[in-house]
Amino acid sequence: MNPTRQLFSILISLVLLVISCNRCQKLTARNEPQPWTTELEKQMTDVFYTQAANLTDNARAKRAYAECCLSKMKEMFPKGISNIGNEMTDSMKVSVMKMGAECAGVLQHTVNIWEPDVTNQLKLQLYALDEIKMLPPKMKTEYVDCIAFKVTEAFPNGLKANQGKKELQKFIDKARHECVELIGRKYNVPKPKKTLR
């Protein structure tokens, strides 16, 4: 499914969730004002956590999304969701959708886990390195796998959106040198006279 379409369907379901939770609260409270309770907070967090499974498989990321949504819900509706009336106004629906988008954005910028597609994109970029042209096919794969492994090991939670490009490039340059030596020793290849750029 297209990520934009997926996010839009999540935002719509978020609005429907708030409406249905509001109605449930009204039924259980017999129309008496019902403030935020630990039980309601846990229930909402669980629902947001489950909903986040449409965005990521990472448990920590799902928790971050759920906590973000709950926090923003409590800011938006400080007296509880049973106090928002029988129907949500259009502006309330827009606010809830904006909240969902902000939390999804936080999620995407906070954690970029090493899913197979992300790792493959990294490897494709590594195949463009100058020294790759000089290696036999088997060594190319091992060399790229070595660098990718070192990057994923050094950044286990993925690369943050605001990660410094210089910091990452410096780490990759170091990994290149280490991997050249490892592959060279494995295949008894003499060290190159030219340094890697």
JSON list of C-alpha atoms in Angstrom, two decimals:
[
{"chain": "A", "resi": 1, "resn": "MET", "atom": "CA", "xyz": [0.00, 0.00, 0.00]},
{"chain": "A", "resi": 2, "resn": "ASN", "atom": "CA", "xyz": [1.18, 3.52, -0.81]},
{"chain": "A", "resi": 3, "resn": "PRO", "atom": "CA", "xyz": [2.65, 5.12, 2.40]},
{"chain": "A", "resi": 4, "resn": "THR", "atom": "CA", "xyz": [0.65, 8.35, 1.89]},
{"chain": "A", "resi": 5, "resn": "ARG", "atom": "CA", "xyz": [-2.58, 6.41, 1.41]},
{"chain": "A", "resi": 6, "resn": "GLN", "atom": "CA", "xyz": [-1.69, 4.26, 4.41]},
{"chain": "A", "resi": 7, "resn": "LEU", "atom": "CA", "xyz": [-1.10, 7.33, 6.60]},
{"chain": "A", "resi": 8, "resn": "PHE", "atom": "CA", "xyz": [-4.37, 8.91, 5.39]},
{"chain": "A", "resi": 9, "resn": "SER", "atom": "CA", "xyz": [-6.34, 5.76, 6.28]},
{"chain": "A", "resi": 10, "resn": "ILE", "atom": "CA", "xyz": [-4.70, 5.75, 9.72]},
{"chain": "A", "resi": 11, "resn": "LEU", "atom": "CA", "xyz": [-5.70, 9.39, 10.26]},
{"chain": "A", "resi": 12, "resn": "ILE", "atom": "CA", "xyz": [-9.31, 8.67, 9.27]},
{"chain": "A", "resi": 13, "resn": "SER", "atom": "CA", "xyz": [-9.39, 5.67, 11.61]},
{"chain": "A", "resi": 14, "resn": "LEU", "atom": "CA", "xyz": [-7.94, 7.89, 14.36]},
{"chain": "A", "resi": 15, "resn": "VAL", "atom": "CA", "xyz": [-10.91, 10.26, 14.03]},
{"chain": "A", "resi": 16, "resn": "LEU", "atom": "CA", "xyz": [-13.34, 7.33, 14.08]},
{"chain": "A", "resi": 17, "resn": "LEU", "atom": "CA", "xyz": [-11.53, 5.91, 17.12]},
{"chain": "A", "resi": 18, "resn": "VAL", "atom": "CA", "xyz": [-11.92, 9.16, 19.07]},
{"chain": "A", "resi": 19, "resn": "ILE", "atom": "CA", "xyz": [-15.63, 9.33, 18.15]},
{"chain": "A", "resi": 20, "resn": "SER", "atom": "CA", "xyz": [-16.26, 5.72, 19.20]},
{"chain": "A", "resi": 21, "resn": "CYS", "atom": "CA", "xyz": [-14.24, 6.07, 22.43]},
{"chain": "A", "resi": 22, "resn": "ASN", "atom": "CA", "xyz": [-16.20, 9.22, 23.19]},
{"chain": "A", "resi": 23, "resn": "ARG", "atom": "CA", "xyz": [-19.48, 7.32, 22.73]},
{"chain": "A", "resi": 24, "resn": "CYS", "atom": "CA", "xyz": [-18.23, 4.40, 24.88]},
{"chain": "A", "resi": 25, "resn": "GLN", "atom": "CA", "xyz": [-17.25, 6.82, 27.63]},
{"chain": "A", "resi": 26, "resn": "LYS", "atom": "CA", "xyz": [-20.67, 8.46, 27.50]},
{"chain": "A", "resi": 27, "resn": "LEU", "atom": "CA", "xyz": [-22.46, 5.11, 27.75]},
{"chain": "A", "resi": 28, "resn": "THR", "atom": "CA", "xyz": [-20.39, 3.95, 30.70]},
{"chain": "A", "resi": 29, "resn": "ALA", "atom": "CA", "xyz": [-20.51, 7.30, 32.46]},
{"chain": "A", "resi": 30, "resn": "ARG", "atom": "CA", "xyz": [-24.27, 7.85, 31.87]},
{"chain": "A", "resi": 31, "resn": "ASN", "atom": "CA", "xyz": [-23.48, 11.24, 30.34]},
{"chain": "A", "resi": 32, "resn": "GLU", "atom": "CA", "xyz": [-21.57, 12.39, 33.42]},
{"chain": "A", "resi": 33, "resn": "PRO", "atom": "CA", "xyz": [-18.27, 14.17, 32.68]},
{"chain": "A", "resi": 34, "resn": "GLN", "atom": "CA", "xyz": [-15.50, 11.56, 32.73]},
{"chain": "A", "resi": 35, "resn": "PRO", "atom": "CA", "xyz": [-11.94, 12.90, 33.17]},
{"chain": "A", "resi": 36, "resn": "TRP", "atom": "CA", "xyz": [-8.84, 11.06, 32.01]},
{"chain": "A", "resi": 37, "resn": "THR", "atom": "CA", "xyz": [-8.26, 7.96, 34.12]},
{"chain": "A", "resi": 38, "resn": "THR", "atom": "CA", "xyz": [-5.34, 5.55, 34.20]},
{"chain": "A", "resi": 39, "resn": "GLU", "atom": "CA", "xyz": [-7.60, 2.89, 32.70]},
{"chain": "A", "resi": 40, "resn": "LEU", "atom": "CA", "xyz": [-8.71, 5.14, 29.82]},
{"chain": "A", "resi": 41, "resn": "GLU", "atom": "CA", "xyz": [-5.12, 6.24, 29.17]},
{"chain": "A", "resi": 42, "resn": "LYS", "atom": "CA", "xyz": [-3.98, 2.61, 29.03]},
{"chain": "A", "resi": 43, "resn": "GLN", "atom": "CA", "xyz": [-6.88, 1.68, 26.73]},
{"chain": "A", "resi": 44, "resn": "MET", "atom": "CA", "xyz": [-6.12, 4.56, 24.35]},
{"chain": "A", "resi": 45, "resn": "THR", "atom": "CA", "xyz": [-2.37, 3.83, 24.42]},
{"chain": "A", "resi": 46, "resn": "ASP", "atom": "CA", "xyz": [-3.05, 0.19, 23.53]},
{"chain": "A", "resi": 47, "resn": "VAL", "atom": "CA", "xyz": [-5.25, 1.22, 20.61]},
{"chain": "A", "resi": 48, "resn": "PHE", "atom": "CA", "xyz": [-2.66, 3.73, 19.31]},
{"chain": "A", "resi": 49, "resn": "TYR", "atom": "CA", "xyz": [0.09, 1.10, 19.72]},
{"chain": "A", "resi": 50, "resn": "THR", "atom": "CA", "xyz": [-1.93, -1.39, 17.67]},
{"chain": "A", "resi": 51, "resn": "GLN", "atom": "CA", "xyz": [-2.65, 1.28, 15.08]},
{"chain": "A", "resi": 52, "resn": "ALA", "atom": "CA", "xyz": [1.09, 2.05, 14.80]},
{"chain": "A", "resi": 53, "resn": "ALA", "atom": "CA", "xyz": [1.66, -1.50, 13.50]},
{"chain": "A", "resi": 54, "resn": "ASN", "atom": "CA", "xyz": [0.50, -0.11, 10.14]},
{"chain": "A", "resi": 55, "resn": "LEU", "atom": "CA", "xyz": [3.51, 2.21, 10.16]},
{"chain": "A", "resi": 56, "resn": "THR", "atom": "CA", "xyz": [6.30, 0.10, 11.66]},
{"chain": "A", "resi": 57, "resn": "ASP", "atom": "CA", "xyz": [7.25, -3.26, 13.18]},
{"chain": "A", "resi": 58, "resn": "ASN", "atom": "CA", "xyz": [9.59, -1.68, 15.73]},
{"chain": "A", "resi": 59, "resn": "ALA", "atom": "CA", "xyz": [8.14, -1.99, 19.26]},
{"chain": "A", "resi": 60, "resn": "ARG", "atom": "CA", "xyz": [9.95, 1.10, 20.53]},
{"chain": "A", "resi": 61, "resn": "ALA", "atom": "CA", "xyz": [8.68, 3.15, 17.60]},
{"chain": "A", "resi": 62, "resn": "LYS", "atom": "CA", "xyz": [5.12, 1.95, 18.20]},
{"chain": "A", "resi": 63, "resn": "ARG", "atom": "CA", "xyz": [5.38, 2.98, 21.86]},
{"chain": "A", "resi": 64, "resn": "ALA", "atom": "CA", "xyz": [6.70, 6.41, 20.82]},
{"chain": "A", "resi": 65, "resn": "TYR", "atom": "CA", "xyz": [3.76, 6.87, 18.43]},
{"chain": "A", "resi": 66, "resn": "ALA", "atom": "CA", "xyz": [1.22, 5.75, 21.06]},
{"chain": "A", "resi": 67, "resn": "GLU", "atom": "CA", "xyz": [2.70, 8.04, 23.74]},
{"chain": "A", "resi": 68, "resn": "CYS", "atom": "CA", "xyz": [2.76, 10.96, 21.29]},
{"chain": "A", "resi": 69, "resn": "CYS", "atom": "CA", "xyz": [-0.91, 10.44, 20.35]},
{"chain": "A", "resi": 70, "resn": "LEU", "atom": "CA", "xyz": [-2.03, 10.09, 23.98]},
{"chain": "A", "resi": 71, "resn": "SER", "atom": "CA", "xyz": [-0.08, 13.18, 25.03]},
{"chain": "A", "resi": 72, "resn": "LYS", "atom": "CA", "xyz": [-1.59, 15.26, 22.23]},
{"chain": "A", "resi": 73, "resn": "MET", "atom": "CA", "xyz": [-5.10, 13.90, 22.93]},
{"chain": "A", "resi": 74, "resn": "LYS", "atom": "CA", "xyz": [-4.80, 14.97, 26.56]},
{"chain": "A", "resi": 75, "resn": "GLU", "atom": "CA", "xyz": [-3.65, 18.44, 25.46]},
{"chain": "A", "resi": 76, "resn": "MET", "atom": "CA", "xyz": [-6.53, 18.69, 22.99]},
{"chain": "A", "resi": 77, "resn": "PHE", "atom": "CA", "xyz": [-9.17, 17.34, 25.39]},
{"chain": "A", "resi": 78, "resn": "PRO", "atom": "CA", "xyz": [-7.91, 18.15, 28.92]},
{"chain": "A", "resi": 79, "resn": "LYS", "atom": "CA", "xyz": [-11.24, 17.28, 30.55]},
{"chain": "A", "resi": 80, "resn": "GLY", "atom": "CA", "xyz": [-11.46, 13.87, 28.86]},
{"chain": "A", "resi": 81, "resn": "ILE", "atom": "CA", "xyz": [-12.96, 12.68, 25.62]},
{"chain": "A", "resi": 82, "resn": "SER", "atom": "CA", "xyz": [-16.48, 12.25, 27.01]},
{"chain": "A", "resi": 83, "resn": "ASN", "atom": "CA", "xyz": [-16.76, 16.03, 27.18]},
{"chain": "A", "resi": 84, "resn": "ILE", "atom": "CA", "xyz": [-16.43, 16.71, 23.46]},
{"chain": "A", "resi": 85, "resn": "GLY", "atom": "CA", "xyz": [-20.14, 16.50, 22.67]},
{"chain": "A", "resi": 86, "resn": "ASN", "atom": "CA", "xyz": [-22.22, 14.06, 20.64]},
{"chain": "A", "resi": 87, "resn": "GLU", "atom": "CA", "xyz": [-20.48, 14.84, 17.38]},
{"chain": "A", "resi": 88, "resn": "MET", "atom": "CA", "xyz": [-17.00, 16.08, 16.66]},
{"chain": "A", "resi": 89, "resn": "THR", "atom": "CA", "xyz": [-16.90, 19.37, 14.79]},
{"chain": "A", "resi": 90, "resn": "ASP", "atom": "CA", "xyz": [-14.97, 19.54, 11.53]},
{"chain": "A", "resi": 91, "resn": "SER", "atom": "CA", "xyz": [-12.24, 21.58, 13.23]},
{"chain": "A", "resi": 92, "resn": "MET", "atom": "CA", "xyz": [-11.91, 18.87, 15.91]},
{"chain": "A", "resi": 93, "resn": "LYS", "atom": "CA", "xyz": [-11.60, 16.19, 13.22]},
{"chain": "A", "resi": 94, "resn": "VAL", "atom": "CA", "xyz": [-8.92, 18.23, 11.46]},
{"chain": "A", "resi": 95, "resn": "SER", "atom": "CA", "xyz": [-7.10, 18.67, 14.79]},
{"chain": "A", "resi": 96, "resn": "VAL", "atom": "CA", "xyz": [-7.17, 14.93, 15.47]},
{"chain": "A", "resi": 97, "resn": "MET", "atom": "CA", "xyz": [-5.91, 14.19, 11.95]},
{"chain": "A", "resi": 98, "resn": "LYS", "atom": "CA", "xyz": [-3.16, 16.80, 12.36]},
{"chain": "A", "resi": 99, "resn": "MET", "atom": "CA", "xyz": [-2.21, 15.17, 15.67]},
{"chain": "A", "resi": 100, "resn": "GLY", "atom": "CA", "xyz": [-1.96, 11.77, 13.98]},
{"chain": "A", "resi": 101, "resn": "ALA", "atom": "CA", "xyz": [0.17, 13.20, 11.17]},
{"chain": "A", "resi": 102, "resn": "GLU", "atom": "CA", "xyz": [2.50, 14.93, 13.64]},
{"chain": "A", "resi": 103, "resn": "CYS", "atom": "CA", "xyz": [2.93, 11.74, 15.65]},
{"chain": "A", "resi": 104, "resn": "ALA", "atom": "CA", "xyz": [3.51, 9.71, 12.48]},
{"chain": "A", "resi": 105, "resn": "GLY", "atom": "CA", "xyz": [6.09, 12.32, 11.45]},
{"chain": "A", "resi": 106, "resn": "VAL", "atom": "CA", "xyz": [7.80, 12.07, 14.83]},
{"chain": "A", "resi": 107, "resn": "LEU", "atom": "CA", "xyz": [7.81, 8.31, 14.40]},
{"chain": "A", "resi": 108, "resn": "GLN", "atom": "CA", "xyz": [9.35, 8.45, 10.93]},
{"chain": "A", "resi": 109, "resn": "HIS", "atom": "CA", "xyz": [12.03, 10.92, 11.98]},
{"chain": "A", "resi": 110, "resn": "THR", "atom": "CA", "xyz": [12.84, 9.22, 15.25]},
{"chain": "A", "resi": 111, "resn": "VAL", "atom": "CA", "xyz": [13.42, 5.69, 14.12]},
{"chain": "A", "resi": 112, "resn": "ASN", "atom": "CA", "xyz": [14.44, 4.39, 10.74]},
{"chain": "A", "resi": 113, "resn": "ILE", "atom": "CA", "xyz": [14.91, 0.73, 11.55]},
{"chain": "A", "resi": 114, "resn": "TRP", "atom": "CA", "xyz": [17.03, -1.50, 9.37]},
{"chain": "A", "resi": 115, "resn": "GLU", "atom": "CA", "xyz": [14.28, -3.22, 7.45]},
{"chain": "A", "resi": 116, "resn": "PRO", "atom": "CA", "xyz": [15.44, -5.22, 4.40]},
{"chain": "A", "resi": 117, "resn": "ASP", "atom": "CA", "xyz": [14.44, -2.40, 2.00]},
{"chain": "A", "resi": 118, "resn": "VAL", "atom": "CA", "xyz": [16.39, 0.21, 3.97]},
{"chain": "A", "resi": 119, "resn": "THR", "atom": "CA", "xyz": [19.46, -2.05, 4.21]},
{"chain": "A", "resi": 120, "resn": "ASN", "atom": "CA", "xyz": [19.26, -2.79, 0.46]},
{"chain": "A", "resi": 121, "resn": "GLN", "atom": "CA", "xyz": [19.13, 0.94, -0.31]},
{"chain": "A", "resi": 122, "resn": "LEU", "atom": "CA", "xyz": [22.27, 1.43, 1.77]},
{"chain": "A", "resi": 123, "resn": "LYS", "atom": "CA", "xyz": [24.01, -1.43, -0.06]},
{"chain": "A", "resi": 124, "resn": "LEU", "atom": "CA", "xyz": [23.05, -0.01, -3.46]},
{"chain": "A", "resi": 125, "resn": "GLN", "atom": "CA", "xyz": [24.71, 3.27, -2.49]},
{"chain": "A", "resi": 126, "resn": "LEU", "atom": "CA", "xyz": [27.80, 1.38, -1.31]},
{"chain": "A", "resi": 127, "resn": "TYR", "atom": "CA", "xyz": [28.08, -0.43, -4.66]},
{"chain": "A", "resi": 128, "resn": "ALA", "atom": "CA", "xyz": [28.78, 3.00, -6.21]},
{"chain": "A", "resi": 129, "resn": "LEU", "atom": "CA", "xyz": [32.08, 3.38, -4.28]},
{"chain": "A", "resi": 130, "resn": "ASP", "atom": "CA", "xyz": [35.15, 3.77, -6.51]},
{"chain": "A", "resi": 131, "resn": "GLU", "atom": "CA", "xyz": [37.05, 0.76, -5.17]},
{"chain": "A", "resi": 132, "resn": "ILE", "atom": "CA", "xyz": [34.17, -1.60, -5.99]},
{"chain": "A", "resi": 133, "resn": "LYS", "atom": "CA", "xyz": [35.17, -1.49, -9.68]},
{"chain": "A", "resi": 134, "resn": "MET", "atom": "CA", "xyz": [38.53, -3.09, -8.85]},
{"chain": "A", "resi": 135, "resn": "LEU", "atom": "CA", "xyz": [37.08, -6.07, -6.96]},
{"chain": "A", "resi": 136, "resn": "PRO", "atom": "CA", "xyz": [35.96, -9.45, -8.36]},
{"chain": "A", "resi": 137, "resn": "PRO", "atom": "CA", "xyz": [32.16, -10.06, -8.05]},
{"chain": "A", "resi": 138, "resn": "LYS", "atom": "CA", "xyz": [32.40, -12.29, -4.95]},
{"chain": "A", "resi": 139, "resn": "MET", "atom": "CA", "xyz": [34.61, -9.79, -3.16]},
{"chain": "A", "resi": 140, "resn": "LYS", "atom": "CA", "xyz": [32.29, -6.90, -4.09]},
{"chain": "A", "resi": 141, "resn": "THR", "atom": "CA", "xyz": [29.39, -8.56, -2.28]},
{"chain": "A", "resi": 142, "resn": "GLU", "atom": "CA", "xyz": [31.50, -9.36, 0.79]},
{"chain": "A", "resi": 143, "resn": "TYR", "atom": "CA", "xyz": [32.96, -5.86, 0.87]},
{"chain": "A", "resi": 144, "resn": "VAL", "atom": "CA", "xyz": [29.54, -4.14, 0.65]},
{"chain": "A", "resi": 145, "resn": "ASP", "atom": "CA", "xyz": [28.06, -6.57, 3.21]},
{"chain": "A", "resi": 146, "resn": "CYS", "atom": "CA", "xyz": [30.97, -5.81, 5.56]},
{"chain": "A", "resi": 147, "resn": "ILE", "atom": "CA", "xyz": [30.44, -2.02, 5.37]},
{"chain": "A", "resi": 148, "resn": "ALA", "atom": "CA", "xyz": [26.65, -2.35, 5.67]},
{"chain": "A", "resi": 149, "resn": "PHE", "atom": "CA", "xyz": [27.07, -4.61, 8.72]},
{"chain": "A", "resi": 150, "resn": "LYS", "atom": "CA", "xyz": [29.36, -2.09, 10.40]},
{"chain": "A", "resi": 151, "resn": "VAL", "atom": "CA", "xyz": [26.90, 0.77, 9.71]},
{"chain": "A", "resi": 152, "resn": "THR", "atom": "CA", "xyz": [23.89, -1.16, 11.03]},
{"chain": "A", "resi": 153, "resn": "GLU", "atom": "CA", "xyz": [25.88, -2.26, 14.08]},
{"chain": "A", "resi": 154, "resn": "ALA", "atom": "CA", "xyz": [27.05, 1.29, 14.84]},
{"chain": "A", "resi": 155, "resn": "PHE", "atom": "CA", "xyz": [23.55, 2.74, 14.34]},
{"chain": "A", "resi": 156, "resn": "PRO", "atom": "CA", "xyz": [21.24, -0.07, 15.61]},
{"chain": "A", "resi": 157, "resn": "ASN", "atom": "CA", "xyz": [18.14, 2.15, 15.67]},
{"chain": "A", "resi": 158, "resn": "GLY", "atom": "CA", "xyz": [18.72, 3.35, 12.14]},
{"chain": "A", "resi": 159, "resn": "LEU", "atom": "CA", "xyz": [19.70, 6.76, 10.91]},
{"chain": "A", "resi": 160, "resn": "LYS", "atom": "CA", "xyz": [17.79, 9.70, 12.32]},
{"chain": "A", "resi": 161, "resn": "ALA", "atom": "CA", "xyz": [16.58, 12.27, 9.84]},
{"chain": "A", "resi": 162, "resn": "ASN", "atom": "CA", "xyz": [18.79, 14.91, 11.43]},
{"chain": "A", "resi": 163, "resn": "GLN", "atom": "CA", "xyz": [21.83, 12.59, 11.55]},
{"chain": "A", "resi": 164, "resn": "GLY", "atom": "CA", "xyz": [24.91, 14.52, 10.47]},
{"chain": "A", "resi": 165, "resn": "LYS", "atom": "CA", "xyz": [25.99, 13.53, 6.97]},
{"chain": "A", "resi": 166, "resn": "LYS", "atom": "CA", "xyz": [29.61, 14.28, 7.88]},
{"chain": "A", "resi": 167, "resn": "GLU", "atom": "CA", "xyz": [29.42, 11.97, 10.90]},
{"chain": "A", "resi": 168, "resn": "LEU", "atom": "CA", "xyz": [27.99, 9.15, 8.81]},
{"chain": "A", "resi": 169, "resn": "GLN", "atom": "CA", "xyz": [30.48, 9.70, 5.97]},
{"chain": "A", "resi": 170, "resn": "LYS", "atom": "CA", "xyz": [33.36, 9.67, 8.45]},
{"chain": "A", "resi": 171, "resn": "PHE", "atom": "CA", "xyz": [32.12, 6.37, 9.88]},
{"chain": "A", "resi": 172, "resn": "ILE", "atom": "CA", "xyz": [31.69, 4.83, 6.39]},
{"chain": "A", "resi": 173, "resn": "ASP", "atom": "CA", "xyz": [35.22, 5.91, 5.42]},
{"chain": "A", "resi": 174, "resn": "LYS", "atom": "CA", "xyz": [36.59, 4.17, 8.52]},
{"chain": "A", "resi": 175, "resn": "ALA", "atom": "CA", "xyz": [34.49, 1.06, 7.76]},
{"chain": "A", "resi": 176, "resn": "ARG", "atom": "CA", "xyz": [35.79, 1.03, 4.16]},
{"chain": "A", "resi": 177, "resn": "HIS", "atom": "CA", "xyz": [39.38, 0.85, 5.36]},
{"chain": "A", "resi": 178, "resn": "GLU", "atom": "CA", "xyz": [38.59, -1.86, 7.89]},
{"chain": "A", "resi": 179, "resn": "CYS", "atom": "CA", "xyz": [36.66, -3.93, 5.36]},
{"chain": "A", "resi": 180, "resn": "VAL", "atom": "CA", "xyz": [39.38, -3.60, 2.70]},
{"chain": "A", "resi": 181, "resn": "GLU", "atom": "CA", "xyz": [41.86, -5.00, 5.21]},
{"chain": "A", "resi": 182, "resn": "LEU", "atom": "CA", "xyz": [39.52, -7.83, 6.26]},
{"chain": "A", "resi": 183, "resn": "ILE", "atom": "CA", "xyz": [38.78, -8.87, 2.68]},
{"chain": "A", "resi": 184, "resn": "GLY", "atom": "CA", "xyz": [42.45, -8.46, 1.71]},
{"chain": "A", "resi": 185, "resn": "ARG", "atom": "CA", "xyz": [43.61, -10.75, 4.53]},
{"chain": "A", "resi": 186, "resn": "LYS", "atom": "CA", "xyz": [40.95, -13.31, 3.69]},
{"chain": "A", "resi": 187, "resn": "TYR", "atom": "CA", "xyz": [42.04, -13.51, 0.05]},
{"chain": "A", "resi": 188, "resn": "ASN", "atom": "CA", "xyz": [45.77, -12.74, 0.65]},
{"chain": "A", "resi": 189, "resn": "VAL", "atom": "CA", "xyz": [45.61, -9.58, -1.45]},
{"chain": "A", "resi": 190, "resn": "PRO", "atom": "CA", "xyz": [48.46, -7.06, -0.97]},
{"chain": "A", "resi": 191, "resn": "LYS", "atom": "CA", "xyz": [47.47, -3.65, 0.40]},
{"chain": "A", "resi": 192, "resn": "PRO", "atom": "CA", "xyz": [46.71, -1.07, -2.30]},
{"chain": "A", "resi": 193, "resn": "LYS", "atom": "CA", "xyz": [49.23, 1.76, -2.65]},
{"chain": "A", "resi": 194, "resn": "LYS", "atom": "CA", "xyz": [46.46, 4.26, -3.35]},
{"chain": "A", "resi": 195, "resn": "THR", "atom": "CA", "xyz": [44.32, 5.33, -0.40]},
{"chain": "A", "resi": 196, "resn": "LEU", "atom": "CA", "xyz": [40.53, 5.19, -0.58]},
{"chain": "A", "resi": 197, "resn": "ARG", "atom": "CA", "xyz": [38.68, 8.42, -1.33]}
]
